[in-house]
Amino acid sequence: MDAAPLTDARDRLSEIVDSVAASGEAFVITKHGKPMAVILGADEYESLIETLNVLSDSDTMDAINEARSEAEEFAEKE
């Protein structure tokens, strides 16, 4: 994951956005040496939000965990 101070990132914003969109990698913006913000490509952001929505849905997680348990039981029988 690349990173740059805010002052440098400001000057290179267009380049950073192009790079993030093309590579799928996040870019960290620092201020006084500390991470302050992250730039993500739109596809990565949408994927992250979708994952968070799935993980926060208890019914979906129950179904996933049940399927995982059944798969483990099946694998043990083989």
mmCIF file of N, CA and C in Angstrom:
data_model
loop_
_atom_site.group_PDB
_atom_site.id
_atom_site.type_symbol
_atom_site.label_atom_id
_atom_site.label_comp_id
_atom_site.label_asym_id
_atom_site.label_seq_id
_atom_site.Cartn_x
_atom_site.Cartn_y
_atom_site.Cartn_z
ATOM 1 N N MET A 1 0.858 -1.162 0.000
ATOM 2 C CA MET A 1 0.000 0.000 0.000
ATOM 3 C C MET A 1 0.909 1.231 0.000
ATOM 4 N N ASP A 2 0.725 2.070 -0.987
ATOM 5 C CA ASP A 2 1.505 3.301 -1.071
ATOM 6 C C ASP A 2 0.961 4.336 -0.098
ATOM 7 N N ALA A 3 1.822 5.274 0.258
ATOM 8 C CA ALA A 3 1.426 6.347 1.164
ATOM 9 C C ALA A 3 2.210 7.601 0.824
ATOM 10 N N ALA A 4 1.650 8.735 1.193
ATOM 11 C CA ALA A 4 2.326 10.017 0.992
ATOM 12 C C ALA A 4 1.755 11.035 1.963
ATOM 13 N N PRO A 5 2.581 12.012 2.320
ATOM 14 C CA PRO A 5 2.064 13.108 3.139
ATOM 15 C C PRO A 5 1.001 13.891 2.378
ATOM 16 N N LEU A 6 0.121 14.517 3.108
ATOM 17 C CA LEU A 6 -0.970 15.285 2.521
ATOM 18 C C LEU A 6 -0.475 16.300 1.502
ATOM 19 N N THR A 7 0.599 16.996 1.817
ATOM 20 C CA THR A 7 1.094 18.026 0.894
ATOM 21 C C THR A 7 1.516 17.424 -0.436
ATOM 22 N N ASP A 8 2.164 16.252 -0.408
ATOM 23 C CA ASP A 8 2.557 15.585 -1.653
ATOM 24 C C ASP A 8 1.340 15.018 -2.377
ATOM 25 N N ALA A 9 0.430 14.415 -1.619
ATOM 26 C CA ALA A 9 -0.761 13.818 -2.224
ATOM 27 C C ALA A 9 -1.605 14.872 -2.924
ATOM 28 N N ARG A 10 -1.681 16.050 -2.351
ATOM 29 C CA ARG A 10 -2.453 17.135 -2.965
ATOM 30 C C ARG A 10 -1.905 17.444 -4.358
ATOM 31 N N ASP A 11 -0.593 17.501 -4.472
ATOM 32 C CA ASP A 11 0.031 17.814 -5.758
ATOM 33 C C ASP A 11 -0.089 16.672 -6.758
ATOM 34 N N ARG A 12 -0.263 15.446 -6.266
ATOM 35 C CA ARG A 12 -0.294 14.263 -7.135
ATOM 36 C C ARG A 12 -1.666 13.594 -7.182
ATOM 37 N N LEU A 13 -2.713 14.307 -6.785
ATOM 38 C CA LEU A 13 -4.023 13.683 -6.623
ATOM 39 C C LEU A 13 -4.502 12.965 -7.881
ATOM 40 N N SER A 14 -4.383 13.594 -9.022
ATOM 41 C CA SER A 14 -4.842 12.960 -10.261
ATOM 42 C C SER A 14 -4.075 11.666 -10.525
ATOM 43 N N GLU A 15 -2.780 11.692 -10.333
ATOM 44 C CA GLU A 15 -1.940 10.501 -10.519
ATOM 45 C C GLU A 15 -2.326 9.405 -9.526
ATOM 46 N N ILE A 16 -2.562 9.790 -8.281
ATOM 47 C CA ILE A 16 -2.934 8.822 -7.247
ATOM 48 C C ILE A 16 -4.275 8.174 -7.577
ATOM 49 N N VAL A 17 -5.245 8.968 -7.981
ATOM 50 C CA VAL A 17 -6.565 8.431 -8.331
ATOM 51 C C VAL A 17 -6.450 7.461 -9.500
ATOM 52 N N ASP A 18 -5.700 7.820 -10.523
ATOM 53 C CA ASP A 18 -5.505 6.922 -11.666
ATOM 54 C C ASP A 18 -4.848 5.616 -11.228
ATOM 55 N N SER A 19 -3.845 5.708 -10.374
ATOM 56 C CA SER A 19 -3.125 4.530 -9.909
ATOM 57 C C SER A 19 -4.015 3.617 -9.075
ATOM 58 N N VAL A 20 -4.776 4.201 -8.178
ATOM 59 C CA VAL A 20 -5.673 3.428 -7.320
ATOM 60 C C VAL A 20 -6.744 2.730 -8.156
ATOM 61 N N ALA A 21 -7.290 3.437 -9.112
ATOM 62 C CA ALA A 21 -8.330 2.850 -9.965
ATOM 63 C C ALA A 21 -7.775 1.705 -10.805
ATOM 64 N N ALA A 22 -6.555 1.854 -11.299
ATOM 65 C CA ALA A 22 -5.965 0.835 -12.167
ATOM 66 C C ALA A 22 -5.460 -0.375 -11.385
ATOM 67 N N SER A 23 -4.878 -0.143 -10.223
ATOM 68 C CA SER A 23 -4.219 -1.226 -9.487
ATOM 69 C C SER A 23 -5.127 -1.944 -8.498
ATOM 70 N N GLY A 24 -6.153 -1.263 -8.034
ATOM 71 C CA GLY A 24 -6.998 -1.843 -7.000
ATOM 72 C C GLY A 24 -6.393 -1.736 -5.610
ATOM 73 N N GLU A 25 -5.241 -1.103 -5.500
ATOM 74 C CA GLU A 25 -4.572 -0.925 -4.215
ATOM 75 C C GLU A 25 -5.006 0.379 -3.562
ATOM 76 N N ALA A 26 -5.080 0.370 -2.258
ATOM 77 C CA ALA A 26 -5.422 1.577 -1.510
ATOM 78 C C ALA A 26 -4.204 2.489 -1.414
ATOM 79 N N PHE A 27 -4.456 3.757 -1.164
ATOM 80 C CA PHE A 27 -3.397 4.754 -0.994
ATOM 81 C C PHE A 27 -3.667 5.501 0.304
ATOM 82 N N VAL A 28 -2.667 5.564 1.170
ATOM 83 C CA VAL A 28 -2.813 6.200 2.477
ATOM 84 C C VAL A 28 -2.252 7.612 2.427
ATOM 85 N N ILE A 29 -3.015 8.544 2.959
ATOM 86 C CA ILE A 29 -2.557 9.926 3.080
ATOM 87 C C ILE A 29 -2.214 10.158 4.548
ATOM 88 N N THR A 30 -0.999 10.645 4.771
ATOM 89 C CA THR A 30 -0.544 10.879 6.135
ATOM 90 C C THR A 30 -0.481 12.371 6.440
ATOM 91 N N LYS A 31 -0.528 12.665 7.727
ATOM 92 C CA LYS A 31 -0.369 14.038 8.194
ATOM 93 C C LYS A 31 0.479 13.959 9.458
ATOM 94 N N HIS A 32 1.589 14.651 9.442
ATOM 95 C CA HIS A 32 2.544 14.589 10.554
ATOM 96 C C HIS A 32 2.964 13.144 10.821
ATOM 97 N N GLY A 33 3.100 12.357 9.733
ATOM 98 C CA GLY A 33 3.568 10.981 9.843
ATOM 99 C C GLY A 33 2.534 9.959 10.262
ATOM 100 N N LYS A 34 1.307 10.385 10.498
ATOM 101 C CA LYS A 34 0.257 9.462 10.930
ATOM 102 C C LYS A 34 -0.764 9.269 9.811
ATOM 103 N N PRO A 35 -1.230 8.028 9.606
ATOM 104 C CA PRO A 35 -2.273 7.796 8.602
ATOM 105 C C PRO A 35 -3.535 8.576 8.960
ATOM 106 N N MET A 36 -4.053 9.340 7.998
ATOM 107 C CA MET A 36 -5.238 10.163 8.254
ATOM 108 C C MET A 36 -6.410 9.817 7.337
ATOM 109 N N ALA A 37 -6.107 9.328 6.133
ATOM 110 C CA ALA A 37 -7.174 9.023 5.173
ATOM 111 C C ALA A 37 -6.678 7.959 4.206
ATOM 112 N N VAL A 38 -7.640 7.305 3.558
ATOM 113 C CA VAL A 38 -7.323 6.277 2.570
ATOM 114 C C VAL A 38 -8.127 6.557 1.317
ATOM 115 N N ILE A 39 -7.466 6.462 0.175
ATOM 116 C CA ILE A 39 -8.151 6.582 -1.110
ATOM 117 C C ILE A 39 -8.293 5.174 -1.670
ATOM 118 N N LEU A 40 -9.527 4.807 -1.995
ATOM 119 C CA LEU A 40 -9.833 3.508 -2.597
ATOM 120 C C LEU A 40 -10.458 3.723 -3.956
ATOM 121 N N GLY A 41 -10.244 2.773 -4.859
ATOM 122 C CA GLY A 41 -10.954 2.795 -6.119
ATOM 123 C C GLY A 41 -12.431 2.524 -5.870
ATOM 124 N N ALA A 42 -13.273 2.973 -6.763
ATOM 125 C CA ALA A 42 -14.721 2.809 -6.591
ATOM 126 C C ALA A 42 -15.114 1.338 -6.498
ATOM 127 N N ASP A 43 -14.504 0.476 -7.311
ATOM 128 C CA ASP A 43 -14.836 -0.953 -7.265
ATOM 129 C C ASP A 43 -14.476 -1.567 -5.918
ATOM 130 N N GLU A 44 -13.311 -1.204 -5.395
ATOM 131 C CA GLU A 44 -12.887 -1.732 -4.106
ATOM 132 C C GLU A 44 -13.801 -1.229 -2.988
ATOM 133 N N TYR A 45 -14.191 0.032 -3.072
ATOM 134 C CA TYR A 45 -15.095 0.603 -2.068
ATOM 135 C C TYR A 45 -16.436 -0.131 -2.084
ATOM 136 N N GLU A 46 -16.998 -0.336 -3.272
ATOM 137 C CA GLU A 46 -18.281 -1.032 -3.378
ATOM 138 C C GLU A 46 -18.176 -2.452 -2.840
ATOM 139 N N SER A 47 -17.075 -3.129 -3.134
ATOM 140 C CA SER A 47 -16.865 -4.483 -2.638
ATOM 141 C C SER A 47 -16.758 -4.506 -1.121
ATOM 142 N N LEU A 48 -16.059 -3.541 -0.567
ATOM 143 C CA LEU A 48 -15.916 -3.439 0.881
ATOM 144 C C LEU A 48 -17.268 -3.210 1.553
ATOM 145 N N ILE A 49 -18.061 -2.311 1.009
ATOM 146 C CA ILE A 49 -19.388 -2.033 1.565
ATOM 147 C C ILE A 49 -20.281 -3.265 1.471
ATOM 148 N N GLU A 50 -20.236 -3.959 0.346
ATOM 149 C CA GLU A 50 -21.041 -5.172 0.184
ATOM 150 C C GLU A 50 -20.634 -6.227 1.216
ATOM 151 N N THR A 51 -19.335 -6.388 1.413
ATOM 152 C CA THR A 51 -18.847 -7.341 2.409
ATOM 153 C C THR A 51 -19.311 -6.958 3.807
ATOM 154 N N LEU A 52 -19.219 -5.689 4.144
ATOM 155 C CA LEU A 52 -19.684 -5.234 5.458
ATOM 156 C C LEU A 52 -21.176 -5.479 5.638
ATOM 157 N N ASN A 53 -21.953 -5.269 4.581
ATOM 158 C CA ASN A 53 -23.395 -5.516 4.656
ATOM 159 C C ASN A 53 -23.693 -6.991 4.897
ATOM 160 N N VAL A 54 -22.965 -7.868 4.211
ATOM 161 C CA VAL A 54 -23.161 -9.306 4.406
ATOM 162 C C VAL A 54 -22.786 -9.692 5.832
ATOM 163 N N LEU A 55 -21.639 -9.208 6.294
ATOM 164 C CA LEU A 55 -21.170 -9.570 7.630
ATOM 165 C C LEU A 55 -22.060 -9.023 8.740
ATOM 166 N N SER A 56 -22.759 -7.940 8.472
ATOM 167 C CA SER A 56 -23.618 -7.356 9.504
ATOM 168 C C SER A 56 -25.033 -7.934 9.492
ATOM 169 N N ASP A 57 -25.352 -8.769 8.516
ATOM 170 C CA ASP A 57 -26.673 -9.396 8.431
ATOM 171 C C ASP A 57 -26.617 -10.739 9.162
ATOM 172 N N SER A 58 -27.248 -10.819 10.314
ATOM 173 C CA SER A 58 -27.144 -12.029 11.140
ATOM 174 C C SER A 58 -27.750 -13.254 10.458
ATOM 175 N N ASP A 59 -28.828 -13.085 9.698
ATOM 176 C CA ASP A 59 -29.422 -14.227 8.993
ATOM 177 C C ASP A 59 -28.454 -14.787 7.955
ATOM 178 N N THR A 60 -27.818 -13.908 7.218
ATOM 179 C CA THR A 60 -26.851 -14.345 6.208
ATOM 180 C C THR A 60 -25.665 -15.032 6.870
ATOM 181 N N MET A 61 -25.169 -14.466 7.952
ATOM 182 C CA MET A 61 -24.030 -15.069 8.647
ATOM 183 C C MET A 61 -24.402 -16.424 9.244
ATOM 184 N N ASP A 62 -25.612 -16.553 9.757
ATOM 185 C CA ASP A 62 -26.063 -17.849 10.268
ATOM 186 C C ASP A 62 -26.064 -18.883 9.154
ATOM 187 N N ALA A 63 -26.555 -18.511 7.981
ATOM 188 C CA ALA A 63 -26.589 -19.428 6.840
ATOM 189 C C ALA A 63 -25.173 -19.801 6.398
ATOM 190 N N ILE A 64 -24.276 -18.835 6.382
ATOM 191 C CA ILE A 64 -22.883 -19.106 5.999
ATOM 192 C C ILE A 64 -22.238 -20.056 7.001
ATOM 193 N N ASN A 65 -22.420 -19.796 8.278
ATOM 194 C CA ASN A 65 -21.821 -20.650 9.309
ATOM 195 C C ASN A 65 -22.400 -22.059 9.284
ATOM 196 N N GLU A 66 -23.702 -22.168 9.030
ATOM 197 C CA GLU A 66 -24.323 -23.489 8.929
ATOM 198 C C GLU A 66 -23.763 -24.252 7.732
ATOM 199 N N ALA A 67 -23.644 -23.585 6.604
ATOM 200 C CA ALA A 67 -23.087 -24.228 5.409
ATOM 201 C C ALA A 67 -21.636 -24.646 5.649
ATOM 202 N N ARG A 68 -20.885 -23.819 6.342
ATOM 203 C CA ARG A 68 -19.490 -24.145 6.647
ATOM 204 C C ARG A 68 -19.418 -25.390 7.537
ATOM 205 N N SER A 69 -20.277 -25.457 8.535
ATOM 206 C CA SER A 69 -20.296 -26.622 9.428
ATOM 207 C C SER A 69 -20.663 -27.887 8.666
ATOM 208 N N GLU A 70 -21.658 -27.792 7.800
ATOM 209 C CA GLU A 70 -22.060 -28.947 6.997
ATOM 210 C C GLU A 70 -20.928 -29.393 6.081
ATOM 211 N N ALA A 71 -20.211 -28.450 5.503
ATOM 212 C CA ALA A 71 -19.090 -28.790 4.625
ATOM 213 C C ALA A 71 -17.980 -29.481 5.412
ATOM 214 N N GLU A 72 -17.711 -29.018 6.625
ATOM 215 C CA GLU A 72 -16.686 -29.646 7.460
ATOM 216 C C GLU A 72 -17.096 -31.061 7.845
ATOM 217 N N GLU A 73 -18.372 -31.253 8.186
ATOM 218 C CA GLU A 73 -18.866 -32.588 8.526
ATOM 219 C C GLU A 73 -18.751 -33.518 7.328
ATOM 220 N N PHE A 74 -19.090 -33.024 6.156
ATOM 221 C CA PHE A 74 -18.999 -33.826 4.941
ATOM 222 C C PHE A 74 -17.548 -34.205 4.668
ATOM 223 N N ALA A 75 -16.633 -33.262 4.832
ATOM 224 C CA ALA A 75 -15.213 -33.516 4.574
ATOM 225 C C ALA A 75 -14.656 -34.548 5.550
ATOM 226 N N GLU A 76 -15.123 -34.535 6.788
ATOM 227 C CA GLU A 76 -14.653 -35.496 7.784
ATOM 228 C C GLU A 76 -15.108 -36.908 7.453
ATOM 229 N N LYS A 77 -16.256 -37.056 6.794
ATOM 230 C CA LYS A 77 -16.781 -38.369 6.425
ATOM 231 C C LYS A 77 -16.015 -38.968 5.258
ATOM 232 N N GLU A 78 -15.364 -38.148 4.477
ATOM 233 C CA GLU A 78 -14.667 -38.620 3.276
ATOM 234 C C GLU A 78 -13.353 -39.212 3.605
#
